[in-house]
mmCIF file of C-alpha atoms in Angstrom:
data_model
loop_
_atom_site.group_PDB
_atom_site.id
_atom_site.type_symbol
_atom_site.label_atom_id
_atom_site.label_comp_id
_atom_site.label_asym_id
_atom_site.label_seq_id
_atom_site.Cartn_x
_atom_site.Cartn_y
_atom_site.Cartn_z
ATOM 1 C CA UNK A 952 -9.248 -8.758 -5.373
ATOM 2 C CA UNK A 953 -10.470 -12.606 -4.830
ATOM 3 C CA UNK A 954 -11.829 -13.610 -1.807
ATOM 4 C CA UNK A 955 -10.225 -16.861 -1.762
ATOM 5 C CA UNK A 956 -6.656 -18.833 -2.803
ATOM 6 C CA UNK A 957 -5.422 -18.211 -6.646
ATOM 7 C CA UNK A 958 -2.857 -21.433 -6.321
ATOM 8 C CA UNK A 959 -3.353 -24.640 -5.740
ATOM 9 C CA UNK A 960 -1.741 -28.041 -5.193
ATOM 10 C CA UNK A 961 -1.129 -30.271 -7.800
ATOM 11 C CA UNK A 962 0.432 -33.692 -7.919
ATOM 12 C CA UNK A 963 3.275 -34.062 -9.903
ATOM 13 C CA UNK A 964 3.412 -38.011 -10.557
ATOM 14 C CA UNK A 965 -0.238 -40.120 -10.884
ATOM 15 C CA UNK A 966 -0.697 -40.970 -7.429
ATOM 16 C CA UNK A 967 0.548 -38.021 -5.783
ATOM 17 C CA UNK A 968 -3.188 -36.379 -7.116
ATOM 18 C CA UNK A 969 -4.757 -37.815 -3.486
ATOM 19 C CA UNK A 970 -2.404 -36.424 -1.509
ATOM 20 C CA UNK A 971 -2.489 -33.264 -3.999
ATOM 21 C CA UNK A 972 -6.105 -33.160 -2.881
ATOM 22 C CA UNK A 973 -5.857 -33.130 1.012
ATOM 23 C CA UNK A 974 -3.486 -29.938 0.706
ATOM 24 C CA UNK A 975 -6.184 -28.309 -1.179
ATOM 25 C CA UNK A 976 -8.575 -29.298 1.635
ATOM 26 C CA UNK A 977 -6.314 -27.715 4.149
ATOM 27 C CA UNK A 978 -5.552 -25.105 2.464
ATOM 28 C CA UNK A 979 -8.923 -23.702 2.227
ATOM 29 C CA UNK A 980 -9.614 -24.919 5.815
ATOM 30 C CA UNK A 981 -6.516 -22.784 6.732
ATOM 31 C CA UNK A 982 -7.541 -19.837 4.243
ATOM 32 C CA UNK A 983 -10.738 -19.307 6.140
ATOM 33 C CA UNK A 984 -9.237 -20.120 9.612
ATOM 34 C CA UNK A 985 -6.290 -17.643 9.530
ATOM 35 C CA UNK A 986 -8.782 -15.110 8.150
ATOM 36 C CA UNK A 987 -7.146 -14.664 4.906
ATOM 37 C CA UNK A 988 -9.880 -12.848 2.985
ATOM 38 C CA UNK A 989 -9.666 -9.627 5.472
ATOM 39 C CA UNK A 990 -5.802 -9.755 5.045
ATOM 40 C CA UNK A 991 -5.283 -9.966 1.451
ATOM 41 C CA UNK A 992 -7.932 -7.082 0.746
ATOM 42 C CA UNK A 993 -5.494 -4.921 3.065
ATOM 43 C CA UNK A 994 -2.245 -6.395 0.557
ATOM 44 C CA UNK A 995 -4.175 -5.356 -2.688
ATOM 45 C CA UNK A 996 -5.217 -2.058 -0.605
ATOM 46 C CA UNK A 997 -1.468 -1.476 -0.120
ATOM 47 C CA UNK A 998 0.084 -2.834 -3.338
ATOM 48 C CA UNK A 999 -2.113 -0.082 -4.752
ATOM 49 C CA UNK A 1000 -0.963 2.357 -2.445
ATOM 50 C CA UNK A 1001 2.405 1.864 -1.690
ATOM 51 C CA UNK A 1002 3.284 -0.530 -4.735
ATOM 52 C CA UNK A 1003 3.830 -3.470 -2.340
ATOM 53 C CA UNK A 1004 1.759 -5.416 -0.234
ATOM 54 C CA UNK A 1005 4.071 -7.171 2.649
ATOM 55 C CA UNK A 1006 2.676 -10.594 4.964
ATOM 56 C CA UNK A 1007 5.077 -12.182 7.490
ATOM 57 C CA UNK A 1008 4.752 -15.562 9.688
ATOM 58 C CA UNK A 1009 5.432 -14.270 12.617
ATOM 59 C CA UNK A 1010 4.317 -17.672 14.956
ATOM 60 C CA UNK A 1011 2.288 -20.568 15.597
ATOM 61 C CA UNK A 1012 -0.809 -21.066 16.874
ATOM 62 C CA UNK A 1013 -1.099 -24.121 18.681
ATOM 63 C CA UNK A 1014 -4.528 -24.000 19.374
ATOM 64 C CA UNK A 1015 -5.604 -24.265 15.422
ATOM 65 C CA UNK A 1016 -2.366 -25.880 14.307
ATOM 66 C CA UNK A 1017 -1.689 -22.396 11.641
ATOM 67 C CA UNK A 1018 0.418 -20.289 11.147
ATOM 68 C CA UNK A 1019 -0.047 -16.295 12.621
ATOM 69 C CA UNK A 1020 0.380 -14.165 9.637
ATOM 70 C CA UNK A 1021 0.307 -10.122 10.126
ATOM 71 C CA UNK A 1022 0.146 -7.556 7.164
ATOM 72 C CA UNK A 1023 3.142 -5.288 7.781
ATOM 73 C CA UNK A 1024 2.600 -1.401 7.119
ATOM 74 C CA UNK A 1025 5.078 -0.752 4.162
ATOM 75 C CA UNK A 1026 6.105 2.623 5.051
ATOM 76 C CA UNK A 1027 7.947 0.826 8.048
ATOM 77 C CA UNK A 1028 9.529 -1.537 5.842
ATOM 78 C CA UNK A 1029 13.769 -1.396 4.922
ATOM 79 C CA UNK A 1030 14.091 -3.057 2.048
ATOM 80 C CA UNK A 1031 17.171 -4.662 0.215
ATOM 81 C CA UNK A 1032 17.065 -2.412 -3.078
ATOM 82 C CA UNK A 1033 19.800 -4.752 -4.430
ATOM 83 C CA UNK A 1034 18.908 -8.443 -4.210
ATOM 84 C CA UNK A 1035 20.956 -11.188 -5.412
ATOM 85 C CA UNK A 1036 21.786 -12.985 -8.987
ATOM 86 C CA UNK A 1037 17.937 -14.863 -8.171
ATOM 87 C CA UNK A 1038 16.089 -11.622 -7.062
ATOM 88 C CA UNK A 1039 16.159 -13.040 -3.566
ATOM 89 C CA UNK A 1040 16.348 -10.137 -0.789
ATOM 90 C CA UNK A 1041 19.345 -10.192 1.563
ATOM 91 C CA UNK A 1042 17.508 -8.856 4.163
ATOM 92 C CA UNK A 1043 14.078 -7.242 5.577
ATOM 93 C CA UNK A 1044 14.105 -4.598 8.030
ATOM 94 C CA UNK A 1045 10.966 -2.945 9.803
ATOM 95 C CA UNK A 1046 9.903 -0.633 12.280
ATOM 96 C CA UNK A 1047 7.925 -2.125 15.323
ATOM 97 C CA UNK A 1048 6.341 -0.490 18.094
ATOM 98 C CA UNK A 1049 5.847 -2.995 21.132
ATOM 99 C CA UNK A 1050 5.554 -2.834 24.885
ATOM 100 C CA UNK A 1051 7.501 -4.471 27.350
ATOM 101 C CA UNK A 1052 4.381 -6.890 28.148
ATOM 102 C CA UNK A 1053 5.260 -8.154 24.524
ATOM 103 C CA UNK A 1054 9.060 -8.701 24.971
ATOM 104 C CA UNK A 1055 9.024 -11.411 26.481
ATOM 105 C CA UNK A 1056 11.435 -14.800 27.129
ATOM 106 C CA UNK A 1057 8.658 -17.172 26.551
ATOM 107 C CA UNK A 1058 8.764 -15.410 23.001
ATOM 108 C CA UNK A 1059 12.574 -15.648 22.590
ATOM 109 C CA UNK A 1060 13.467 -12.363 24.353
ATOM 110 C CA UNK A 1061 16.844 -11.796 26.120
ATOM 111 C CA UNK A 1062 14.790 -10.087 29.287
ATOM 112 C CA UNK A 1063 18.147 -8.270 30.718
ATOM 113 C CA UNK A 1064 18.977 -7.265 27.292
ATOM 114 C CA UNK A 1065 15.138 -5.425 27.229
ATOM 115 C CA UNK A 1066 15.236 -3.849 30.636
ATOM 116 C CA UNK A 1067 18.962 -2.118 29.718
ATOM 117 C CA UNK A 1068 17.587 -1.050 26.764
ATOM 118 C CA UNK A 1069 13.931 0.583 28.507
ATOM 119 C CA UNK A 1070 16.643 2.146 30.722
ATOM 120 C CA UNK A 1071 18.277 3.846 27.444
ATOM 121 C CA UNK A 1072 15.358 4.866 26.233
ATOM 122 C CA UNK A 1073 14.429 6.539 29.568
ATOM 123 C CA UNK A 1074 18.082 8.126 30.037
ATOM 124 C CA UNK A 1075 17.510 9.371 26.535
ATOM 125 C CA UNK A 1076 14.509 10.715 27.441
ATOM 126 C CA UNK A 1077 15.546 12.962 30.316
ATOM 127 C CA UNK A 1078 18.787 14.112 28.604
ATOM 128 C CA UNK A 1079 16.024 15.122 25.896
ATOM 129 C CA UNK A 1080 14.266 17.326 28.420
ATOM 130 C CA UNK A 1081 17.462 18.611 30.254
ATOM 131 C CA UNK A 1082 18.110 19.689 26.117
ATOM 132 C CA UNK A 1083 14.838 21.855 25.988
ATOM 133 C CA UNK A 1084 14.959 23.057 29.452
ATOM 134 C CA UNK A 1085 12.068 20.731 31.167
ATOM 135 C CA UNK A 1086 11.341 19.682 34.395
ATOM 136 C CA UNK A 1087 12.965 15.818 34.150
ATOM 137 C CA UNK A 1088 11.016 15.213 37.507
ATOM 138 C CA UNK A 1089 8.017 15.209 35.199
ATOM 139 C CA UNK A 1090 9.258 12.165 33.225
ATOM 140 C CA UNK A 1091 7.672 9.098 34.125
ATOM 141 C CA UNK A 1092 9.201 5.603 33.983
ATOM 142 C CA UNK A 1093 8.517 3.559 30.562
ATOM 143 C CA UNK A 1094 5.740 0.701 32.402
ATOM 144 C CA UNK A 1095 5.122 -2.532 31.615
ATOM 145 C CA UNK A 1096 2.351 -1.415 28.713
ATOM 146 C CA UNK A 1097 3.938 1.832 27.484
ATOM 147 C CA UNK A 1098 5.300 1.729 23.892
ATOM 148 C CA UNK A 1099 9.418 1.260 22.542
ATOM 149 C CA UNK A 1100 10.742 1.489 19.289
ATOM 150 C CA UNK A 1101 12.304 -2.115 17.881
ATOM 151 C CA UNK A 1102 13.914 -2.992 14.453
ATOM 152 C CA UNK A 1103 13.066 -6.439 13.562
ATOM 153 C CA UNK A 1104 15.416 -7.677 11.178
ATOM 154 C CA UNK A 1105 15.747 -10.573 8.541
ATOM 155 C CA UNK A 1106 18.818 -11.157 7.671
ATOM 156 C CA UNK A 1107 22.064 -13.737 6.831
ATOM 157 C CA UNK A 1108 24.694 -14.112 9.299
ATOM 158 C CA UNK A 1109 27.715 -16.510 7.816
ATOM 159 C CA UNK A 1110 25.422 -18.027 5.320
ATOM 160 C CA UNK A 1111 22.714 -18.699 7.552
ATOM 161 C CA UNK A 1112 19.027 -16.952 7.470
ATOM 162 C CA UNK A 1113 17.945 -15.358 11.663
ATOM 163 C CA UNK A 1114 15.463 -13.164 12.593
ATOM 164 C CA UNK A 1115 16.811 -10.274 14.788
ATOM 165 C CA UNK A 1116 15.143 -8.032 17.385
ATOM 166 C CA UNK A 1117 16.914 -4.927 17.883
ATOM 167 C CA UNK A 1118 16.960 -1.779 19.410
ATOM 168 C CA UNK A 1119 16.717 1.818 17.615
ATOM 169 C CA UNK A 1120 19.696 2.007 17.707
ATOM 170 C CA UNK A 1121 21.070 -0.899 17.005
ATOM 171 C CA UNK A 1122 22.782 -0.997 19.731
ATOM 172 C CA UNK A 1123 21.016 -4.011 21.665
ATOM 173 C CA UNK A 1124 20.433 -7.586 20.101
ATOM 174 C CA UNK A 1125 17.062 -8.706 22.039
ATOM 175 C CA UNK A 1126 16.476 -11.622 20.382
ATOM 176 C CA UNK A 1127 17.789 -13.652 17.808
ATOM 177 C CA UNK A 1128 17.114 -17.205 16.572
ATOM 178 C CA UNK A 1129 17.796 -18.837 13.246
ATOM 179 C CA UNK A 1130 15.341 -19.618 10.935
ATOM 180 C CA UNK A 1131 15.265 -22.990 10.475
ATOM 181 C CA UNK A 1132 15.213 -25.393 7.338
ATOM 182 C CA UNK A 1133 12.030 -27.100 5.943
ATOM 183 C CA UNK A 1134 13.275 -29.558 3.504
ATOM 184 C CA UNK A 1135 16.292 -32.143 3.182
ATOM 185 C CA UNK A 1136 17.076 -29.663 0.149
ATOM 186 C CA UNK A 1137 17.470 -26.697 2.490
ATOM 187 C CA UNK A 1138 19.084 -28.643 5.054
ATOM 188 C CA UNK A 1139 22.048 -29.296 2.644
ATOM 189 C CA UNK A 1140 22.004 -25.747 1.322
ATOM 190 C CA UNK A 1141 20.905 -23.365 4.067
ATOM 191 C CA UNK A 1142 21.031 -20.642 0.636
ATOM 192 C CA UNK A 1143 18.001 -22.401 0.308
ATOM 193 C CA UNK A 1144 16.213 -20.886 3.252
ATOM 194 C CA UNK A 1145 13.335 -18.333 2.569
ATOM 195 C CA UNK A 1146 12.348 -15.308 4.790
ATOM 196 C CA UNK A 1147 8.941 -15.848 6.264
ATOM 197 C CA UNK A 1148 8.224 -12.891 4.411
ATOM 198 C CA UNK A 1149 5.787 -12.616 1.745
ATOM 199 C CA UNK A 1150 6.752 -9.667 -0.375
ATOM 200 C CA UNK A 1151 3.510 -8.475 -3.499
ATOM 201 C CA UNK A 1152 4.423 -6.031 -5.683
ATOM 202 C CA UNK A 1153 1.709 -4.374 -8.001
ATOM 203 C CA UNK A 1154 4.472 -3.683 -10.839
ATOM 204 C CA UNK A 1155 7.820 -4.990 -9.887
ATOM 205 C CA UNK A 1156 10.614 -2.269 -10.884
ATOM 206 C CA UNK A 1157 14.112 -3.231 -10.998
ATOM 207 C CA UNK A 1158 16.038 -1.800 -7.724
ATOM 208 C CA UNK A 1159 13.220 -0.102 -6.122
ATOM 209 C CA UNK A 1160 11.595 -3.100 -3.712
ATOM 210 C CA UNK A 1161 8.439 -0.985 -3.646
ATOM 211 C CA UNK A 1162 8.132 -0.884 -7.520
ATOM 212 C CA UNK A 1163 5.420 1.346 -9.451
ATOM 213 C CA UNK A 1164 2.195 1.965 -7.274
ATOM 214 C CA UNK A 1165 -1.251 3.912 -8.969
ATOM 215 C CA UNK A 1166 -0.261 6.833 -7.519
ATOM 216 C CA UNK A 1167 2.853 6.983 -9.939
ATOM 217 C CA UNK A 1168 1.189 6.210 -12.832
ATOM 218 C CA UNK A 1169 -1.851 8.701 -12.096
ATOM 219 C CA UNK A 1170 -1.069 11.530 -9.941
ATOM 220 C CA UNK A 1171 -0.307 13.693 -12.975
ATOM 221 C CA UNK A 1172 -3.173 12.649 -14.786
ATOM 222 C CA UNK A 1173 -5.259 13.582 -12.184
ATOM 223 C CA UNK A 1174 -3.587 16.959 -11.440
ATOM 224 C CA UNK A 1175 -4.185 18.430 -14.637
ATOM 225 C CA UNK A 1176 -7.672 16.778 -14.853
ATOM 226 C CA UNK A 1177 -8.800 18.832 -11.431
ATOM 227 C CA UNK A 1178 -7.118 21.616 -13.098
ATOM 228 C CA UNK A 1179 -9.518 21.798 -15.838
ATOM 229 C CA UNK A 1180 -12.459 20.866 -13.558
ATOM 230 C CA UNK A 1181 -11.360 23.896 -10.937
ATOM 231 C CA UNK A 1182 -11.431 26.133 -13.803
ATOM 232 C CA UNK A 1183 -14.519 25.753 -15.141
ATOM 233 C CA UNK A 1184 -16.249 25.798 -11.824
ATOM 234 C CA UNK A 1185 -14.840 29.236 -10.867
ATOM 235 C CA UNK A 1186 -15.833 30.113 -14.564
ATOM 236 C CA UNK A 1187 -19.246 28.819 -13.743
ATOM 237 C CA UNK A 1188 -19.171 30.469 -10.405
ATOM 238 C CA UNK A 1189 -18.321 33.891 -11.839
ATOM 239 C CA UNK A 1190 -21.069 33.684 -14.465
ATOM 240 C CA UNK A 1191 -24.190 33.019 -12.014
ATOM 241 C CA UNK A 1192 -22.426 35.619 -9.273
ATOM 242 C CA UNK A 1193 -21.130 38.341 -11.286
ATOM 243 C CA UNK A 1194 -20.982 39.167 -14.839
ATOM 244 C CA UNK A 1195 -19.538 42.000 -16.773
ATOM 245 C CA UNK A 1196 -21.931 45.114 -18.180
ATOM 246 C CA UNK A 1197 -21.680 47.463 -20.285
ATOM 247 C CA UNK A 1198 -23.122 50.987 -19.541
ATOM 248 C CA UNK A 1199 -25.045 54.120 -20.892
ATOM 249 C CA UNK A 1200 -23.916 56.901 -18.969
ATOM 250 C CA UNK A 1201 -26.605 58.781 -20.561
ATOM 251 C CA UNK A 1202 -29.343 56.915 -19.256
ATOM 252 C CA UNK A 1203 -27.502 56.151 -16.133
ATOM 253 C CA UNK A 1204 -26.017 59.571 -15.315
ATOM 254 C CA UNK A 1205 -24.766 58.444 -11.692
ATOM 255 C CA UNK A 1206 -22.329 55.627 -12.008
ATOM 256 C CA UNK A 1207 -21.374 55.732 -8.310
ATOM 257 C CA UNK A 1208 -24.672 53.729 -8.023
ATOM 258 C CA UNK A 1209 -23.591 50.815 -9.026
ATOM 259 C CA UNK A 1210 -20.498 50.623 -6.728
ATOM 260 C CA UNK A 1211 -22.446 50.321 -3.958
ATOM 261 C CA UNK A 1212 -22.975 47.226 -1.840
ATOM 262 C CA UNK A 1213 -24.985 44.646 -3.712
ATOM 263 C CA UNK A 1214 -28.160 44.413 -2.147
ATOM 264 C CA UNK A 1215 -31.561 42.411 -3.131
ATOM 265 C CA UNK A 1216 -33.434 43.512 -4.301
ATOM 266 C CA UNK A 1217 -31.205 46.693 -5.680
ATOM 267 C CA UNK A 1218 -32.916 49.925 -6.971
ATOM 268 C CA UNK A 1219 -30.825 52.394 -8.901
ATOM 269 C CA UNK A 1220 -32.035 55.730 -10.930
ATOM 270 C CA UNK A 1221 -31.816 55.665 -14.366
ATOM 271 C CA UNK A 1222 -33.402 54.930 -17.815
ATOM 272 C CA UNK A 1223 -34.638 51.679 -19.082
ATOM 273 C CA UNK A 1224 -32.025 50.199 -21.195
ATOM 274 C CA UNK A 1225 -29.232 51.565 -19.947
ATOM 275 C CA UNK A 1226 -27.358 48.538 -18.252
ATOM 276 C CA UNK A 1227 -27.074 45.441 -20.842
ATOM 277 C CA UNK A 1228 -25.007 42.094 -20.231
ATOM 278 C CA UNK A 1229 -22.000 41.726 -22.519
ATOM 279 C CA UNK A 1230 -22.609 37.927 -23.518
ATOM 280 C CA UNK A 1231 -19.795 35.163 -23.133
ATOM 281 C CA UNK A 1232 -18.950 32.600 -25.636
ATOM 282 C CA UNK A 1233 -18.635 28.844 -24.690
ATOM 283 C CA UNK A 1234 -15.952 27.556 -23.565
ATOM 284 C CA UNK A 1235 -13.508 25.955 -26.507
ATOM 285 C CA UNK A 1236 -14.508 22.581 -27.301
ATOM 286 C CA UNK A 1237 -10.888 21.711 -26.934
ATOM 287 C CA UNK A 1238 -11.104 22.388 -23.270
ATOM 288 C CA UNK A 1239 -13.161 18.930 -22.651
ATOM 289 C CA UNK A 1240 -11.089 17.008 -25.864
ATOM 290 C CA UNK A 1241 -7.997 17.715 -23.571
ATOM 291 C CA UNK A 1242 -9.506 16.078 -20.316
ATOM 292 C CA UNK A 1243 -10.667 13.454 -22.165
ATOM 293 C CA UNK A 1244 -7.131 12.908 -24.014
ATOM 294 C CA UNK A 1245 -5.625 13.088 -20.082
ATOM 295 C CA UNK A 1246 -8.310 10.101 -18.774
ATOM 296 C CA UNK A 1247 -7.720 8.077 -21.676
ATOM 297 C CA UNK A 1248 -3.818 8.182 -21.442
ATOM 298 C CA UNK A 1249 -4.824 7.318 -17.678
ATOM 299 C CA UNK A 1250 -6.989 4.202 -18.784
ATOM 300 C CA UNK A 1251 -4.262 3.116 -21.363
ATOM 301 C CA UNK A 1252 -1.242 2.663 -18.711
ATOM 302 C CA UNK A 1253 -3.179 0.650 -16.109
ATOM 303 C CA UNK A 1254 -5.402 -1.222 -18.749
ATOM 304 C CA UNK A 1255 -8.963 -0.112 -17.079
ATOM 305 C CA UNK A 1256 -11.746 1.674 -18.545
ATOM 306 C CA UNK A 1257 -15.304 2.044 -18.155
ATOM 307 C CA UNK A 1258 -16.083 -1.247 -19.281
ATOM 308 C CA UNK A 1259 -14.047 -3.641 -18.045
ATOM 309 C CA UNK A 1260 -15.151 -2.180 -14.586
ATOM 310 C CA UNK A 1261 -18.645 -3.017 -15.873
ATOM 311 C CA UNK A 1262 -20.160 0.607 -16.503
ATOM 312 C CA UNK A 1263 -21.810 1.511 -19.146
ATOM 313 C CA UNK A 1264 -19.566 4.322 -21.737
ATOM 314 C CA UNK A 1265 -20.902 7.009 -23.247
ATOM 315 C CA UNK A 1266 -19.221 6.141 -26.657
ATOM 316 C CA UNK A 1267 -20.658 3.997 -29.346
ATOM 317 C CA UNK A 1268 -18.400 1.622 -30.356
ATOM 318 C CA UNK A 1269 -18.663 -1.790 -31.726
ATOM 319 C CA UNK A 1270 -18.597 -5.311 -30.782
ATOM 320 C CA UNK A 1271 -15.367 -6.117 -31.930
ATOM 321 C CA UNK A 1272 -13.181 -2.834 -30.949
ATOM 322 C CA UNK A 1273 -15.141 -3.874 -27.381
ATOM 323 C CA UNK A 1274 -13.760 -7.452 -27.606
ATOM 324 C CA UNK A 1275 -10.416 -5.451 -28.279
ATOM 325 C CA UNK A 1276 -10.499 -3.324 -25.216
ATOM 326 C CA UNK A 1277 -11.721 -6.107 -22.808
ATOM 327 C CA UNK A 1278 -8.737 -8.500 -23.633
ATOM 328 C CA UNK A 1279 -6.118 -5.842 -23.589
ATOM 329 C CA UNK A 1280 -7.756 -5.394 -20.051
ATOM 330 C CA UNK A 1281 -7.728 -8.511 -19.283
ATOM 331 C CA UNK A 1282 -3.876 -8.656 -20.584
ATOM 332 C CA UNK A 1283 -3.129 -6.471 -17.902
ATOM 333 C CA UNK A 1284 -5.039 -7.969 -15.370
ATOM 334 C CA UNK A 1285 -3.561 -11.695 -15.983
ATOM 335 C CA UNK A 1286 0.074 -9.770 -15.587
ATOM 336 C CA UNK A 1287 -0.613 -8.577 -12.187
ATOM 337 C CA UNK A 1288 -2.121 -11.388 -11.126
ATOM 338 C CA UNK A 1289 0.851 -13.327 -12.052
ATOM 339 C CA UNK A 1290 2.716 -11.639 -9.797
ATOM 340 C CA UNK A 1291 -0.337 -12.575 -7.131
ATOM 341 C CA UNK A 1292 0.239 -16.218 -8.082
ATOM 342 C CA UNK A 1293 4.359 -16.163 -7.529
ATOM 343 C CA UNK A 1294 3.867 -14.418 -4.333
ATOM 344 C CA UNK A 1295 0.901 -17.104 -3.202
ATOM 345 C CA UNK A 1296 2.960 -20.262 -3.702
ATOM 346 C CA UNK A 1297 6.210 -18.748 -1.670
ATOM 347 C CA UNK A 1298 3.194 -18.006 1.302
ATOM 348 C CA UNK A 1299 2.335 -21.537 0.904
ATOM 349 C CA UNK A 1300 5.956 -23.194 0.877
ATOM 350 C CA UNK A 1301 6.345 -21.358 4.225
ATOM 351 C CA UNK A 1302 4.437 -24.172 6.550
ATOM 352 C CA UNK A 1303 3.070 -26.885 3.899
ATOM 353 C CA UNK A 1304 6.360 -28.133 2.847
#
């Protein structure tokens, strides 16, 4: 995570370096305006996570001439598991709560279209309680500020990129507008139209939009890793609580003594020498070469170890094998910020061209 832009502008022809310049300008004036930093730590949070970190454009603010970007939860997101021949998606769908305060006709809203659907949700809710045998007179009227499900969709309609407010349902179209072109390039081929949808994948997998997130890559690492840990704590646990003894019922004649409730301190007739403790070997020294075997498989796939996250490991090696290790980490760093870079200059192409 960088807490500022990875791209910037660049002139293609001499004199286009000026202009190049300016963008950069406003780019970082924008960066730090549209609070960028707090939003991309929440993408890398969720690439991690989830495998995919979404943005949208979802308006304009006219006040600070930007855009208004949100970070969109990915477990809400629909996406198109099968893009087209150019890995372009042929549509985004995602789950939105809103209230009817929010649906408005200033914002593009079909307001007769959002009070018959409110009055579907509420019919749906009392034939819900009629269903489980509730009073419906308890059921209140959705208000102005209570919550509704809507399905905001991205999508092409005859060769044409809208953005579509629905119901759950799908059975009302609240709003719908088409998203319109930016350049004389997109004018002429409307194909040419992006989503205003910023889509970051950690490690892109073919046909699953979400792709490979940590958890995929370490979850059975780390399963078998607590597995050995958990084991040798109840070892250690049983060692300082209990303990197995071996005893001479000769010098201990009543062995019902010892089955009594542990007390402290405990007093039991005997002779001296008659209870010893049977000692316990050491755990196998394979026990810890397996764990370590498990964290450095873990360290291999995602191209991380001690070092490259600047702590000092406990093994000697030299300068050259730790050349070695820091470039193959930095390999594997450069590859997912690639992917970083890609997704940065589609963000950018959304209001600066």
């Amino acid at each position: 995570y960088m807490d500022e832009s990875i791209v910037e502008f660049a002139g293609r022809q001499l004199w286009d370096e000026t202009y190049a310049q300016n963008l950069n300008k406003l780019a970082k004036f924008d960066y730090e305006e549209m609070k960028l930093a707090k939003k991309r730590r929440l993408l890398y949070e969720d690439k991690f996570k989830y495998g995919v970190g979404i943005e949208a454009i979802v308006g304009w603010d006219k006040t600070l001439n930007i855009p208004i970007t949100v970070v969109i939860d990915p477990q809400t997101w629909l996406p198109d598991n099968e893009p087209d021949q150019n890995y372009w998606p042929r549509f985004h769908l995602f789950e939105y709560i809103a209230t009817q305060e929010q649906l408005t006709k200033e914002d593009g809203y079909d307001e007769q279209a959002v009070k018959e659907y409110v009055s579907e949700v509420e019919q749906g809710l009392v034939k819900k309680a009629q269903k489980n045998g509730e009073d419906i007179r308890k059921i209140n009227s959705i208000g102005r500020n209570d919550t509704i499900q809507v399905i905001h969709a991205y999508t092409i309609l005859k060769w044409e990129k809208y953005h579509v407010t629905v119901s759950q349902t799908f059975s009302k179209i609240l709003r719908c507008y088409k998203i319109k072109a930016k350049t004389k390039a997109q004018e002429k081929n409307p194909s040419l139209i992006s989503f205003p949808v910023i889509v970051r994948n950690w490690i892109p997998y073919r046909y699953d939009a979400y792709g490979i997130n940590i958890f995929d890559i370490l979850a059975d690492k780390q399963m078998r890793t607590q597995l050995i840990d958990n084991l040798m704590i109840i070892r250690a646990e049983y060692e300082a609580l209990w303990g197995t003894f071996l005893v001479d019922p000769e010098l201990v004649p009543d062995l019902s003594q010892l089955k009594t409730p542990t007390t402290w301190p405990k007093y039991i007739s005997g002779k001296a020498g008659g209870i010893s403790v049977i000692p316990k070997g050491e755990p196998a020294s394979d026990v810890w070469n397996v764990r370590d075997r498990i964290q450095n498989s873990a360290m291999l796939e995602i191209g991380i170890d001690e070092r490259s996250m600047g702590i000092t490991s406990g093994a000697n090696i030299t300068a050259t094998e730790n050349q070695r290790v820091q470039a193959n980490a930095n390999l594997k760093i450069m590859l997912w910020l690639k992917e970083d870079i890609i997704a940065e200059k589609e963000f950018r192409k959304q209001w600066y061209w």
